[in-house]
Short mmCIF file of N, CA and C in Angstrom, two decimals:
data_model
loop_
_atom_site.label_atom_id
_atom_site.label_comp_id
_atom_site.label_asym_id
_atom_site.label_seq_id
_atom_site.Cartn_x
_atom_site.Cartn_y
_atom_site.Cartn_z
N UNK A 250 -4.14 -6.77 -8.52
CA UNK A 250 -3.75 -5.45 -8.95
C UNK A 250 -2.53 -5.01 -8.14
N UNK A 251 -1.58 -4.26 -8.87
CA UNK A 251 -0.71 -3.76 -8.05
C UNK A 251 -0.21 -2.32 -8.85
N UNK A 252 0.64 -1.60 -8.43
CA UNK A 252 1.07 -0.46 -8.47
C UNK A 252 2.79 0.17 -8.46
N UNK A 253 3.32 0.61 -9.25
CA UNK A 253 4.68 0.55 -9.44
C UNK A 253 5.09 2.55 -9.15
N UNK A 254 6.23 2.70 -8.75
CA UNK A 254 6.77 3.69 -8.30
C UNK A 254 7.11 4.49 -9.79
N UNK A 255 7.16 4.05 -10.81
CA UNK A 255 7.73 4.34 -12.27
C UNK A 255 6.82 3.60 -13.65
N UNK A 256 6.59 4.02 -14.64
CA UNK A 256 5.84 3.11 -15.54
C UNK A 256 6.54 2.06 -15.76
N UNK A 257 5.85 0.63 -16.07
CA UNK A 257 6.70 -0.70 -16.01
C UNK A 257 5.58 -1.12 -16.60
N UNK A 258 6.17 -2.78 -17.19
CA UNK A 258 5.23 -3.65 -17.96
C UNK A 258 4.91 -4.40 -16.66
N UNK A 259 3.86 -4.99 -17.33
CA UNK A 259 2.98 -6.26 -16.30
C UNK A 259 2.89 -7.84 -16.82
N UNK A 260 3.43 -8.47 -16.04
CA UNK A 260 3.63 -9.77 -16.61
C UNK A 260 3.24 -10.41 -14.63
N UNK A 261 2.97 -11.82 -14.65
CA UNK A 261 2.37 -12.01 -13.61
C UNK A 261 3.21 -13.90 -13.74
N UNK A 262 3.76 -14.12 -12.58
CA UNK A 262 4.67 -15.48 -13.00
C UNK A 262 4.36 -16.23 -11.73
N UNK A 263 3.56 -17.17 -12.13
CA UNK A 263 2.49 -18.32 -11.40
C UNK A 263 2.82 -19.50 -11.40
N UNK A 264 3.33 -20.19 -10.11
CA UNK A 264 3.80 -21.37 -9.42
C UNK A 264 2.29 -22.22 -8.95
N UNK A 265 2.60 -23.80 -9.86
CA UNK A 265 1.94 -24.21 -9.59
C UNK A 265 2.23 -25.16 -8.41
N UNK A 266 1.35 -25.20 -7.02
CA UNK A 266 2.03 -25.50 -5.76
C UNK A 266 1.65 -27.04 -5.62
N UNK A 267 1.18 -28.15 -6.83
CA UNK A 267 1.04 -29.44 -6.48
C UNK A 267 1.99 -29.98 -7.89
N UNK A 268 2.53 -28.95 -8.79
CA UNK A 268 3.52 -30.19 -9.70
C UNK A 268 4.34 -28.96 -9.58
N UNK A 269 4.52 -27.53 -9.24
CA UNK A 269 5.29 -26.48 -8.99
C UNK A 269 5.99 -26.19 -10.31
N UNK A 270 5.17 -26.46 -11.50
CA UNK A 270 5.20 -26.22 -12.32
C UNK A 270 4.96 -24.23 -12.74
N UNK A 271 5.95 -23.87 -13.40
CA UNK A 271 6.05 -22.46 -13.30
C UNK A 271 5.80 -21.64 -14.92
N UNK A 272 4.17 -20.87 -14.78
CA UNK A 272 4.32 -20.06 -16.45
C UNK A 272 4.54 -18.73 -15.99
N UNK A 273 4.78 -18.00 -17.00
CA UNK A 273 4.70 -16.50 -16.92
C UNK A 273 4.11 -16.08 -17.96
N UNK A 274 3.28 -14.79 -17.39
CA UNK A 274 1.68 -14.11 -18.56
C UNK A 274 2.41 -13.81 -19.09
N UNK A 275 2.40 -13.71 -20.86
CA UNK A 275 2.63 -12.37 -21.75
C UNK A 275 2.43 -11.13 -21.24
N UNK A 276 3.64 -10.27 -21.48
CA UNK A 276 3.38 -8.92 -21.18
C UNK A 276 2.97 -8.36 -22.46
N UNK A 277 2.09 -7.11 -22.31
CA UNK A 277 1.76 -6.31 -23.36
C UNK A 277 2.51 -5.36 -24.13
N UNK A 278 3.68 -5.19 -23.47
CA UNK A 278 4.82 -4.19 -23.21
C UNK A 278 4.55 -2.71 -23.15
N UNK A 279 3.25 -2.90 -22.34
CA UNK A 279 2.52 -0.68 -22.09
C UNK A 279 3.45 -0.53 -20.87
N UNK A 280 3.72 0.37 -20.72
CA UNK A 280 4.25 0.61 -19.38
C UNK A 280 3.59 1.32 -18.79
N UNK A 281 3.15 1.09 -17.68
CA UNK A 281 2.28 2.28 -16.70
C UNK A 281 2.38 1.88 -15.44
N UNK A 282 1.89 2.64 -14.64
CA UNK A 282 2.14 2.57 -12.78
C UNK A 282 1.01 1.83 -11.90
N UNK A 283 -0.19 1.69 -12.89
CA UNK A 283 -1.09 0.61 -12.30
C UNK A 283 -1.50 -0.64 -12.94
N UNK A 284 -1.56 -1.64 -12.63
CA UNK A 284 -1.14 -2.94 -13.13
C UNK A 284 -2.19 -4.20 -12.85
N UNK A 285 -3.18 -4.73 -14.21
CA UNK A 285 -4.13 -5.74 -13.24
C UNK A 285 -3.64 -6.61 -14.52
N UNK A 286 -3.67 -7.93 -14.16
CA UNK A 286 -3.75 -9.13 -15.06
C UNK A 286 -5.15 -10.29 -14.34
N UNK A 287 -6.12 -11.28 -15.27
CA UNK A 287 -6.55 -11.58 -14.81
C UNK A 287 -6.13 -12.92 -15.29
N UNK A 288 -6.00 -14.40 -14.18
CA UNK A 288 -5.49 -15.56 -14.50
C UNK A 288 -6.97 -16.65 -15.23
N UNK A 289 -6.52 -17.26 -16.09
CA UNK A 289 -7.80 -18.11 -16.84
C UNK A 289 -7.04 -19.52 -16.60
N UNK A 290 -7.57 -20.44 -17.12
CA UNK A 290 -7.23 -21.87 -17.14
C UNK A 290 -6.55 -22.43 -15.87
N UNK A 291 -7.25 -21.96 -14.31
CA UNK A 291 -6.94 -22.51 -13.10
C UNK A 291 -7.03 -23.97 -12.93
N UNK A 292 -6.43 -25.22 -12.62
CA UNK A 292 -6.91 -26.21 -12.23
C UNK A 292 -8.14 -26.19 -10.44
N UNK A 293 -8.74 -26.96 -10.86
CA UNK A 293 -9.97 -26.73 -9.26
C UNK A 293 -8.74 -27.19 -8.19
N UNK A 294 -9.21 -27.27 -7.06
CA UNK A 294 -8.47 -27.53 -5.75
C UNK A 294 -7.13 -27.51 -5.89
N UNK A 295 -6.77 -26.87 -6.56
CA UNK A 295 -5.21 -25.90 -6.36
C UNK A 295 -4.10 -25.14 -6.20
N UNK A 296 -3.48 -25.12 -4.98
CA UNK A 296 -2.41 -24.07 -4.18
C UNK A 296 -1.88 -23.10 -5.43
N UNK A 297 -1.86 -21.96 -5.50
CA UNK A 297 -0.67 -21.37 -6.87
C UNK A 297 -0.36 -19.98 -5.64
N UNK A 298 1.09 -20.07 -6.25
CA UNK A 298 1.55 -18.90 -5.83
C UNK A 298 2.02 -17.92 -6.89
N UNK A 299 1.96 -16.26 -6.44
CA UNK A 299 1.95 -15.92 -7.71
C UNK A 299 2.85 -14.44 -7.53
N UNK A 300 3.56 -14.07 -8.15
CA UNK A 300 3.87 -13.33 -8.34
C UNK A 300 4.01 -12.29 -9.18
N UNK A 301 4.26 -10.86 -8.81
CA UNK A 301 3.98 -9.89 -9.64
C UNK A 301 5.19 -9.29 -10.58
N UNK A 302 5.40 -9.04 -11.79
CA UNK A 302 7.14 -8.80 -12.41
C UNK A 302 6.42 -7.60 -12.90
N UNK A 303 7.54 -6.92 -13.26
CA UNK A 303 7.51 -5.57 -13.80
C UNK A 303 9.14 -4.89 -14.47
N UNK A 304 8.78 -4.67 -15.39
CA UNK A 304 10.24 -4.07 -15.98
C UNK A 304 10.03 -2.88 -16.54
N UNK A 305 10.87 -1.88 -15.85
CA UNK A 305 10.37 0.11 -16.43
C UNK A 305 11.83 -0.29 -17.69
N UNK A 306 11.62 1.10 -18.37
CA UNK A 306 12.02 1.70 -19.75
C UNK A 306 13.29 1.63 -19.17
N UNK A 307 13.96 1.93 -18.50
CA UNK A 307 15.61 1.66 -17.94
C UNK A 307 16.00 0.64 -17.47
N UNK A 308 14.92 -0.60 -17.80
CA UNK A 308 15.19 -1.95 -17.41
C UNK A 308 15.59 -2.50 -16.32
N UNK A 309 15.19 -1.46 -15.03
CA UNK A 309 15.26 -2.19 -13.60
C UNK A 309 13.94 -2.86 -13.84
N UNK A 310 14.20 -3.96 -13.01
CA UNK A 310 12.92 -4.93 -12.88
C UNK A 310 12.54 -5.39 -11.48
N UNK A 311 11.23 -5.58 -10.91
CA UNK A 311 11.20 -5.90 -9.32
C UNK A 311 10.26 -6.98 -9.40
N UNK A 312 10.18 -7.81 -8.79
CA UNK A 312 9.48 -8.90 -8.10
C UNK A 312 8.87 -9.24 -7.26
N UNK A 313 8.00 -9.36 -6.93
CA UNK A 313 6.99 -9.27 -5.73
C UNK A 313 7.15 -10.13 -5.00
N UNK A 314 6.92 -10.24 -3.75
CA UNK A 314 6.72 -11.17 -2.71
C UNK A 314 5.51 -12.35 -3.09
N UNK A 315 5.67 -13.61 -2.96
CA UNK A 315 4.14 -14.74 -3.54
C UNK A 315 2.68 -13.92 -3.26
N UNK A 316 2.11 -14.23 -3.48
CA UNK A 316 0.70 -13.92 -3.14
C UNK A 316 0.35 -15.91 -3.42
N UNK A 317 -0.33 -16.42 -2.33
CA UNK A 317 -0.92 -17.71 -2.24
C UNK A 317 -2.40 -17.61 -2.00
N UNK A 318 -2.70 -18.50 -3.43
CA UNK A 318 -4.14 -19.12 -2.97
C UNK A 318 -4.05 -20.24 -3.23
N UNK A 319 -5.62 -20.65 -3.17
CA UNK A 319 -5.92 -22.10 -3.47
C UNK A 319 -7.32 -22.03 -4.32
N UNK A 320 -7.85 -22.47 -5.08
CA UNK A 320 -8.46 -22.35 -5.85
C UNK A 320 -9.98 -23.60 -5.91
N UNK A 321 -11.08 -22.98 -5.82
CA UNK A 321 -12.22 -24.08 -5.26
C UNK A 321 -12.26 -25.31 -6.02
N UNK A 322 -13.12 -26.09 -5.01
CA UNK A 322 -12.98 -27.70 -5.78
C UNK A 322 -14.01 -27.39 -6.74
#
């Protein structure tokens, strides 16, 4: 979950950290200031780093710092 200063879409863009293979979620295109996506189709015992995107109605857009896990065997 995260939280934006202005309404923005939520899209969530996930590095995979053993082929660093890179998708990004569909956004819904709602814009609002609180923001959860939940990730499905994890591989087991694997690093992903992930980041948070957001684009408000005047089309500034920000990027989050990684968030890293690893995911159980």
């Amino acid at each position: 979950e995260w939280e934006t200063d202005r309404p923005a879409s939520s899209q969530l863009l996930v590095r995979d950290g053993s082929t660093s293979t890179t998708t990004l979620t569909t956004s819904d295109n709602v814009l609002r200031r609180k923001h959860k996506i939940s990730l499905t189709n994890l591989k087991r015992a694997t690093q992903y780093y992930v980041y948070a995107v957001s684009i408000s109605y005047s089309l500034g857009n920000a990027t989050s710092q990684p968030v890293a896990f690893t995911t159980d065997r």
